[in-house]
XYZ file of C-alpha atoms in Angstrom:
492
model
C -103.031 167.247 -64.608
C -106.532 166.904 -65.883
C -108.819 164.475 -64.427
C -108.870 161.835 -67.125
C -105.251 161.365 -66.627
C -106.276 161.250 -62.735
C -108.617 158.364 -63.717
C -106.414 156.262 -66.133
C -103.408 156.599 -63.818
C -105.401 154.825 -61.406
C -106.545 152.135 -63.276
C -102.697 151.353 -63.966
C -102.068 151.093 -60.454
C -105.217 148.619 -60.186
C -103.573 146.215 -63.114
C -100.605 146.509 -61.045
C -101.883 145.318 -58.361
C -104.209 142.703 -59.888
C -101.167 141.197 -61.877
C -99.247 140.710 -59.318
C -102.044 138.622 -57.180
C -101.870 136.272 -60.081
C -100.628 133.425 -59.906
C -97.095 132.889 -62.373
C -97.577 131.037 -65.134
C -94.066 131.268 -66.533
C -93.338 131.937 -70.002
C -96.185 130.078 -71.505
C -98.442 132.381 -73.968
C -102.340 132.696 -72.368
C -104.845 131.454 -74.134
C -106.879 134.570 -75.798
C -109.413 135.936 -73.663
C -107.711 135.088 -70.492
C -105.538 136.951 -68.313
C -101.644 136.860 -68.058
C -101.115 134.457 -65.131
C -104.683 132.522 -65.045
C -105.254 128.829 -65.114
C -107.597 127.238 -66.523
C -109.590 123.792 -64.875
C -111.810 121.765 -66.516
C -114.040 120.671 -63.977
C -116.785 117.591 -64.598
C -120.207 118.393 -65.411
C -121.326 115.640 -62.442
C -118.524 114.198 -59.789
C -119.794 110.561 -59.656
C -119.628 108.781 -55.807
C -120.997 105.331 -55.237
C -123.404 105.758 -52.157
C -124.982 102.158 -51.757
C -128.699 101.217 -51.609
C -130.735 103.329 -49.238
C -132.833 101.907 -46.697
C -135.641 102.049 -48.408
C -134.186 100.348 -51.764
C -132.447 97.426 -49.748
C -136.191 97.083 -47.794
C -137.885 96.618 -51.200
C -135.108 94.083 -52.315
C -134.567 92.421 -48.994
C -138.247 90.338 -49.368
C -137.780 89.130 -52.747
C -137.347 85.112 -53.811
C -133.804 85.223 -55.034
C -132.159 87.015 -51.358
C -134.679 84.645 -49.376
C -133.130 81.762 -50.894
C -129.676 82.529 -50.494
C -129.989 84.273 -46.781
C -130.885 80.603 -46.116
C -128.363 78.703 -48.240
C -125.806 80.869 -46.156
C -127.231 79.775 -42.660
C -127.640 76.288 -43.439
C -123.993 75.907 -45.052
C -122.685 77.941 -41.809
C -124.300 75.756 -39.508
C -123.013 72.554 -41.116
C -119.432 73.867 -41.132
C -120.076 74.235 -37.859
C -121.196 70.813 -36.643
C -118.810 69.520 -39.145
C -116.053 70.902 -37.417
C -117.089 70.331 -34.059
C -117.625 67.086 -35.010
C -114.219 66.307 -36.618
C -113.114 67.445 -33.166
C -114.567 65.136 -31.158
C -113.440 62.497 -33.698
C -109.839 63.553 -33.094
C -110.380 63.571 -29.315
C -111.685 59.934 -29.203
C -109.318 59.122 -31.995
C -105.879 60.146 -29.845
C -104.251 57.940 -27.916
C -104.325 58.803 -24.030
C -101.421 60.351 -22.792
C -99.725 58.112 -19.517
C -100.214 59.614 -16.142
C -97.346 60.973 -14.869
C -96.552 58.893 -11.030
C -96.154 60.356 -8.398
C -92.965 61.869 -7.831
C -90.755 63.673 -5.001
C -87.868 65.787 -5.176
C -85.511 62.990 -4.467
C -86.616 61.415 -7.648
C -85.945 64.358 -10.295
C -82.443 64.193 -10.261
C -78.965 62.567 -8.797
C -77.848 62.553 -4.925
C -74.331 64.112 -3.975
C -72.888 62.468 -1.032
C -70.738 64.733 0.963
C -69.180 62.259 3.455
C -66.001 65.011 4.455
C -66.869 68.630 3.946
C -63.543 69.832 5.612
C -62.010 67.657 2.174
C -64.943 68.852 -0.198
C -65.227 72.227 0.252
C -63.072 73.290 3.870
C -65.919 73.204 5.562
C -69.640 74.423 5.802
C -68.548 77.822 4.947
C -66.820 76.719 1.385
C -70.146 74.969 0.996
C -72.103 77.094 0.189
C -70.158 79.082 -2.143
C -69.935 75.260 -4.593
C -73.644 74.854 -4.288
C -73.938 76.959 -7.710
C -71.510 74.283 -9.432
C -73.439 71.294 -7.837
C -76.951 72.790 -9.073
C -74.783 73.149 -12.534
C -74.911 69.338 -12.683
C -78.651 68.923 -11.557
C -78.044 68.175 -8.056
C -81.444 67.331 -6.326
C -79.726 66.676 -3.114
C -77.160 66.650 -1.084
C -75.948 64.033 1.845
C -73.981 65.849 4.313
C -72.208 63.815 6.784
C -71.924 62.648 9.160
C -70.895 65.495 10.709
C -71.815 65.265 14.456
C -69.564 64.879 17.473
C -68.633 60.884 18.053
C -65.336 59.613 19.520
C -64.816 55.501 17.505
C -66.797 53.167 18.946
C -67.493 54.959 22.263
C -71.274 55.847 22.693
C -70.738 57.830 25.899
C -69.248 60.655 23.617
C -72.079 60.855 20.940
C -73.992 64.122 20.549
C -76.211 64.305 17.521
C -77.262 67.385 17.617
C -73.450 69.092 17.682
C -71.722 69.825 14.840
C -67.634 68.597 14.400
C -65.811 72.060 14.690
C -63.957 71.563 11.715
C -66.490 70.845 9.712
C -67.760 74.490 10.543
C -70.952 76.113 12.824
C -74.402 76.023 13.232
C -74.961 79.424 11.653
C -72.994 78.076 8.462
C -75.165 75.428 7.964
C -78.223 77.245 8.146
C -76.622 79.928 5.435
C -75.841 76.999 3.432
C -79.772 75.492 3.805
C -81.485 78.815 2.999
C -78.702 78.651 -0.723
C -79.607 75.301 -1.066
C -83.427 75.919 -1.316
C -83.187 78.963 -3.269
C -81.275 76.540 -5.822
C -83.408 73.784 -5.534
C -81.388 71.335 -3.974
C -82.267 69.563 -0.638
C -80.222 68.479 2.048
C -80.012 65.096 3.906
C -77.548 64.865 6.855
C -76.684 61.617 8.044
C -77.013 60.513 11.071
C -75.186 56.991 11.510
C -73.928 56.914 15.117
C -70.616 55.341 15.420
C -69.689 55.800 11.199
C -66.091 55.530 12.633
C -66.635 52.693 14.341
C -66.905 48.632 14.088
C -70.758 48.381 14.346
C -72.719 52.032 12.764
C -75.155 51.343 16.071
C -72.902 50.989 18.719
C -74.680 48.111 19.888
C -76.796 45.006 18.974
C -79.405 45.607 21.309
C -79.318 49.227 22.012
C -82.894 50.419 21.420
C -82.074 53.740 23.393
C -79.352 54.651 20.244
C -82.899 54.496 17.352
C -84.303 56.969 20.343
C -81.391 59.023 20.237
C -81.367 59.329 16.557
C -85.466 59.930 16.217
C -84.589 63.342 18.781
C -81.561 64.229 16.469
C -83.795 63.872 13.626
C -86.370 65.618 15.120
C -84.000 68.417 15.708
C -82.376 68.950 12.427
C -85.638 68.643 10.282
C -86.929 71.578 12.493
C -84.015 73.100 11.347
C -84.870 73.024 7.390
C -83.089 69.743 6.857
C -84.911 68.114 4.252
C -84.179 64.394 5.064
C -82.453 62.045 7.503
C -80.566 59.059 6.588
C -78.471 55.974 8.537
C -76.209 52.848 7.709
C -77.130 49.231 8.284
C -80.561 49.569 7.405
C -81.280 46.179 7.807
C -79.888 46.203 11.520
C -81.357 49.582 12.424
C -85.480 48.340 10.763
C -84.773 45.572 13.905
C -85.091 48.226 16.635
C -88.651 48.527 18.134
C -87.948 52.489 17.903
C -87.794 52.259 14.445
C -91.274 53.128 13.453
C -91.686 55.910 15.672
C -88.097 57.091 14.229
C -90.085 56.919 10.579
C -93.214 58.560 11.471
C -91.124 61.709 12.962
C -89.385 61.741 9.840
C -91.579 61.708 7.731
C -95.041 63.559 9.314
C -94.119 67.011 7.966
C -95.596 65.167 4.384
C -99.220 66.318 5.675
C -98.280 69.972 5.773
C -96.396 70.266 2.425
C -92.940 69.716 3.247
C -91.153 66.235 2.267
C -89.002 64.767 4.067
C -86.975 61.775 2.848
C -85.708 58.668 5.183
C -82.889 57.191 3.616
C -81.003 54.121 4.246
C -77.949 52.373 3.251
C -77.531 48.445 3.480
C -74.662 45.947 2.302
C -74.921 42.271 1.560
C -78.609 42.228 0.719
C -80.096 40.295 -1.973
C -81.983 42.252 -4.347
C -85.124 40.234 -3.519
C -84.470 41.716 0.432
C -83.782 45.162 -0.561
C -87.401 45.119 -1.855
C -88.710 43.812 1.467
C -86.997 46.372 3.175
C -88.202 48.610 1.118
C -91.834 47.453 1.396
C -91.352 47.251 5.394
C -89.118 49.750 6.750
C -91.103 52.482 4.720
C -87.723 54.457 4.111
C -88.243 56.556 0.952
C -84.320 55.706 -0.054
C -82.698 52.489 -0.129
C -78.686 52.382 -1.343
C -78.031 48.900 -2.090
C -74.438 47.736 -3.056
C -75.799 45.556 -5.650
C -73.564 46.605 -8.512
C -70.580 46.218 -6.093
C -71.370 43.249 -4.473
C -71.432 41.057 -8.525
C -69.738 42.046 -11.401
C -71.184 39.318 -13.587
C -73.758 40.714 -16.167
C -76.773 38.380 -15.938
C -76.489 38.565 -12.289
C -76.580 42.540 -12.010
C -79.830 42.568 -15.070
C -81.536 39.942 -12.643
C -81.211 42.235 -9.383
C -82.409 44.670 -11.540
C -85.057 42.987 -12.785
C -86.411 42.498 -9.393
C -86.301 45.579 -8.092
C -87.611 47.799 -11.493
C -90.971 48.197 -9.568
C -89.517 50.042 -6.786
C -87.084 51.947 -9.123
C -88.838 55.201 -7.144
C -87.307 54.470 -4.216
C -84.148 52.652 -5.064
C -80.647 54.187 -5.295
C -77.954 53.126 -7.164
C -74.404 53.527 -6.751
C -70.793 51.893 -6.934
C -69.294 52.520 -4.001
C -72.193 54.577 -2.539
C -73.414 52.723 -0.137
C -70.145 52.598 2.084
C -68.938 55.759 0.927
C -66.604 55.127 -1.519
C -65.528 56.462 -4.305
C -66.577 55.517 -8.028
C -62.826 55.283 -8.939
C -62.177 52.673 -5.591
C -64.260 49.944 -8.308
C -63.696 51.265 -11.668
C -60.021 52.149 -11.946
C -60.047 53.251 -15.417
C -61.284 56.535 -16.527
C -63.088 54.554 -19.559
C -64.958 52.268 -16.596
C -65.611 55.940 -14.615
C -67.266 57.166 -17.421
C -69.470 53.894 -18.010
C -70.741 53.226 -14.915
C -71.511 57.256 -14.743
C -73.791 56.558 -18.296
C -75.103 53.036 -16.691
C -76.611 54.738 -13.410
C -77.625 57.838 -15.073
C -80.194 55.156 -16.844
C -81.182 52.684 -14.339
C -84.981 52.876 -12.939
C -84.139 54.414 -9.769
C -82.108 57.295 -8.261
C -78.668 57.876 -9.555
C -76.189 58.270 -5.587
C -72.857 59.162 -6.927
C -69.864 60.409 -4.230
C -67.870 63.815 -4.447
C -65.178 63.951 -6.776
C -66.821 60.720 -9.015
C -67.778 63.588 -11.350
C -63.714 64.123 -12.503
C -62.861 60.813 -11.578
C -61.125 61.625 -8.537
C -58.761 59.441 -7.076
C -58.299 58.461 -3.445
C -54.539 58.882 -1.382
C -55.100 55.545 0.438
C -55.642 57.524 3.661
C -58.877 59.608 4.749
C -60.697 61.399 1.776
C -59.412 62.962 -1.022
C -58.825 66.796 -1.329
C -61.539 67.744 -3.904
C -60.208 69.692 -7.247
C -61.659 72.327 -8.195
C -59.584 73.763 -10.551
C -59.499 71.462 -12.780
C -56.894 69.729 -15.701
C -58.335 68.990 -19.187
C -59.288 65.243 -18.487
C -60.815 66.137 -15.169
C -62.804 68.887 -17.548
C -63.625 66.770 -19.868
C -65.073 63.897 -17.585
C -67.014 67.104 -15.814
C -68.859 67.852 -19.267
C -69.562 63.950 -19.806
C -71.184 63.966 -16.651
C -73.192 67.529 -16.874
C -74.530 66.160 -20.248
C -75.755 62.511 -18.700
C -77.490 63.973 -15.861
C -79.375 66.730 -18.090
C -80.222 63.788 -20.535
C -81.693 62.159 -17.380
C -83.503 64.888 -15.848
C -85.238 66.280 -19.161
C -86.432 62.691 -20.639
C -89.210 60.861 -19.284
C -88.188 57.200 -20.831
C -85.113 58.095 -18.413
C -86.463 59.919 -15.710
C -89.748 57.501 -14.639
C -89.849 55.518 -17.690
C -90.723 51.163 -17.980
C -87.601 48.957 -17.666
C -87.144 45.826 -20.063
C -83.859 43.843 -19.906
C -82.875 43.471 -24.055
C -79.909 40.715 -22.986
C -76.873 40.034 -20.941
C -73.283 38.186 -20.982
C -70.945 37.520 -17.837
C -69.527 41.451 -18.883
C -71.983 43.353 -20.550
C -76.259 44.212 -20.319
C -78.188 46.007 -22.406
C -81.923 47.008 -21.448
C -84.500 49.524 -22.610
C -86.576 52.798 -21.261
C -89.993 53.845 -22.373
C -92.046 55.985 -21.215
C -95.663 56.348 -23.260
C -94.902 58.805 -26.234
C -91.855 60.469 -25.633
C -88.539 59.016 -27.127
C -87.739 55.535 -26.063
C -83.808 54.973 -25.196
C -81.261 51.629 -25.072
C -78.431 51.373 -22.683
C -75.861 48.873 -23.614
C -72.333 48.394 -21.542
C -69.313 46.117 -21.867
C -66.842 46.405 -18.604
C -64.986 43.364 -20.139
C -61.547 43.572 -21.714
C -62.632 42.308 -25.108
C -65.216 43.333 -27.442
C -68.863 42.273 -27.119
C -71.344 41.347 -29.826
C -74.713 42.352 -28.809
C -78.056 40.966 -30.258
C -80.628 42.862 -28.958
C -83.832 41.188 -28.614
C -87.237 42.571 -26.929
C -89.381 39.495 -25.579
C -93.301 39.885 -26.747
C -94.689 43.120 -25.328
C -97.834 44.870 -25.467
C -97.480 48.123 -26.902
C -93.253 48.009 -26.849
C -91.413 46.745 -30.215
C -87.849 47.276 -31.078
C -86.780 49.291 -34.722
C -84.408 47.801 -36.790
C -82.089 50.873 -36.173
C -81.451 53.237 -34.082
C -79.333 56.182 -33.599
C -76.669 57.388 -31.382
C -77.377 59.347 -28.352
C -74.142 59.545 -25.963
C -71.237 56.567 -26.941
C -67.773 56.191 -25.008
C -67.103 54.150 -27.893
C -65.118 56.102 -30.867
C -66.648 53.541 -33.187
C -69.794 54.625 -32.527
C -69.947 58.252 -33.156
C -73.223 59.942 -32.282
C -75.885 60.500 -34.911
C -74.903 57.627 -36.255
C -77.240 54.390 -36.779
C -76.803 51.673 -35.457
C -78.131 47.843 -36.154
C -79.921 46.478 -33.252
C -79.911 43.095 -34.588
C -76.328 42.668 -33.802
C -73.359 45.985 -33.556
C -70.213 45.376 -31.591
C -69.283 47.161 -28.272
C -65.507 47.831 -27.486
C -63.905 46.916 -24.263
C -64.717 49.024 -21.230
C -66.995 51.248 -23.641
C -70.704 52.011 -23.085
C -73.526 53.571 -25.341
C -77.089 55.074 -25.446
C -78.877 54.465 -28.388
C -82.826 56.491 -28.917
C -85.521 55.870 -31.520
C -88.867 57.743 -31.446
C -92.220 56.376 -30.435
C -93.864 55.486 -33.659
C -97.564 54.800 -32.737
């Protein structure tokens, strides 16, 4: 092979090998002059980027007339937005109307008071106790009243021993299970301490000053224990001891370290003008009155509470409460259960209700009733009537501290109103009679308080009053035994 073919067979093998580094360009013809395989970019002549002014340009410009002007247009118009604005705040400030302080309050004010009067019937003892407290903190229990449950024989003082607890109504080590529940629930505990609750006279004797001693020890003892309050019958007859103050001070001297303590007291056949000057001398921090018990005329029950709408923070109300009773021993219908459940759900004070008065349960003539807890469809539906009044109660203000104003009242029925500052104002109107009443709302003149012309339906045992619906406050009819709660908003 001669050396020219050498030389050409070489360059072949170059092509080769050049060709097939090119990339493919498919079976598109090349342009002439270019190689099979090449492409072909038109690239700009100058790639054009935006870069800004340089230092030196925006220097040159920055110290002319025209940016001078309008670097200070720009300050002056941000400072006056500012100052405007600050300005229309201050306005609005000034402007608004002051929200109310909120009183003072304590935990016995925040929600209703269980009275436990037989835990061996409630719950079979201490022990069962504390495995209900979840369905009691269901309905907003604040509190409960235990008791009594120390060791008494009837009417014989020689047996007393206030510090021991009945052996059916369980141990020592029960109750304090069932206090360290309690406060992880938020509900306090008040055990009562009434000497001789069995017996004719709750003090044994008229002129017994040793018994208040007795009791101020026992109190002494059980507070130390975690009990969160003490509370005793016959008020009015225990206030007369010379004890008594000392028995108040014990009671309530843990205030100055944090913990409350409440002194309760019950007391029958008091007017409503000396409930308040018990309240404003004994210095308990509860008073259950049997006001509502003691009358069952209308203008008569508005009046007591008419009087006694200043103290509403300490006063309890109840039917039946203050001796124990049940709510179904007064109102033997299921339609007067559930009214007098909406009536002292709204009264300025402290709602007291007894065990069972939640499903309207109803005594066996002897001792306490067995409580139900599993429970037929009336009984369940009475338990949802009452769950939704007391969370009504414990999330309004108008219902929970709110101003009282009596709105009218017959020999069977009362209507009166709540307010409290800007929150929604509420109207309770009730008719325990057996007819119908007619009720014409009317609001005497009061600064800052004016009635609507309507208002709506809130909670009505009446099924011709369905909730939502509006109402006429310048006359609407309320059927027998039936009770409603009527709201309007605060309008300014």
């Amino acid at each position: 092979m001669s050396k020219d073919t050498e030389i050409d067979l070489e360059e072949v093998k170059l092509n080769t090998v050049d060709q097939e580094k090119q990339p493919m360009a498919g079976d598109y013809p090349s342009p002439a002059g270019e190689k099979n395989g090449s492409v072909k970019l038109k690239i700009p002549d100058e790639d054009v980027t935006f870069t800004g002014l340089s230092k030196e340009e925006l220097m040159k410009v920055a110290g002319t007339p025209g940016w001078v002007r309008t670097r200070w247009v720009l300050l002056v118009l941000f400072w006056l937005g500012w100052v405007g604005m600050l300005a229309g705040a201050i306005v609005i400030i000034v402007q608004a109307p002051r929200c109310k302080p909120i009183p003072e309050m304590h935990w016995w004010n925040e929600g209703l008071l269980y009275q436990i009067p037989d835990l061996h019937a409630f719950s079979d003892g201490l022990k069962g106790l504390e495995g209900k407290l979840d369905q009691l903190n269901q309905l907003k229990v604040k509190g409960v009243v235990l008791g009594p449950l120390h060791v008494v024989q009837k009417d014989q003082p020689n047996t007393l021993d206030l510090k021991k607890i009945r052996s059916d109504h369980g141990t020592m080590e029960e109750l304090e299970a069932v206090l360290q529940k309690a406060k992880k629930k938020g509900i306090s505990v008040i055990v009562d301490l009434t000497p001789n609750y069995e017996g004719a006279n709750p003090w044994f004797s008229a002129k017994d000053n040793e018994m208040v001693e007795k009791v101020r020890e026992a109190a002494e003892h059980w507070i130390n224990l975690g009990v969160d309050g003490i509370k005793v019958s016959d008020l009015k007859f225990a206030s007369g001891f010379n004890e008594w103050q000392t028995l108040r001070t014990d009671v309530q001297v843990n205030r100055t370290v944090g913990k409350v303590s409440a002194l309760m007291g019950a007391v029958e056949g008091a007017s409503a003008e000396e409930v308040a000057h018990l309240i404003n001398t004994t210095g308990v921090d509860i008073i259950l009155p049997n006001l509502l018990s003691s009358s069952d005329n209308g203008v008569e029950r508005i009046k007591a509470v008419n009087v006694l709408q200043l103290e509403k923070s300490s006063v309890g109300w109840g039917l039946g409460a203050s001796k124990l009773e049940p709510l179904s021993k007064v109102a033997t219908s299921s339609d007067l259960q559930h009214l007098y459940q909406l009536l002292l759900f709204t009264l300025p004070g402290i709602p007291v209700f007894t065990y069972g008065d939640e499903i309207g349960l109803q005594g066996n003539g002897s001792g306490w009733p067995k409580m139900v807890w599993k429970m037929d469809a009336n009984q369940s539906d009475s338990w949802s009537r009452f769950k939704i009044l007391s969370d009504l109660r414990g999330k309004e203000r108008s219902l929970l501290h709110g101003d009282y104003y009596p709105l009218g009242s017959s020999d069977t029925s009362l209507a009166f109103l709540r307010v409290w500052d800007q929150s929604e104002r509420y109207i309770t109107a009730v008719n325990w009679g057996a007819k119908p009443a007619e009720l014409k709302l009317t609001l005497p003149p009061t600064e800052g308080v004016t009635l609507p012309d309507r208002a709506d339906v809130k909670i009505s045992t009446d099924e011709n009053l369905e909730a939502q619906s509006s109402v006429s406050l310048e006359k609407f009819t309320l059927g027998p035994e039936k009770a409603v709660v009527l709201q309007f908003p605060f309008t300014g």
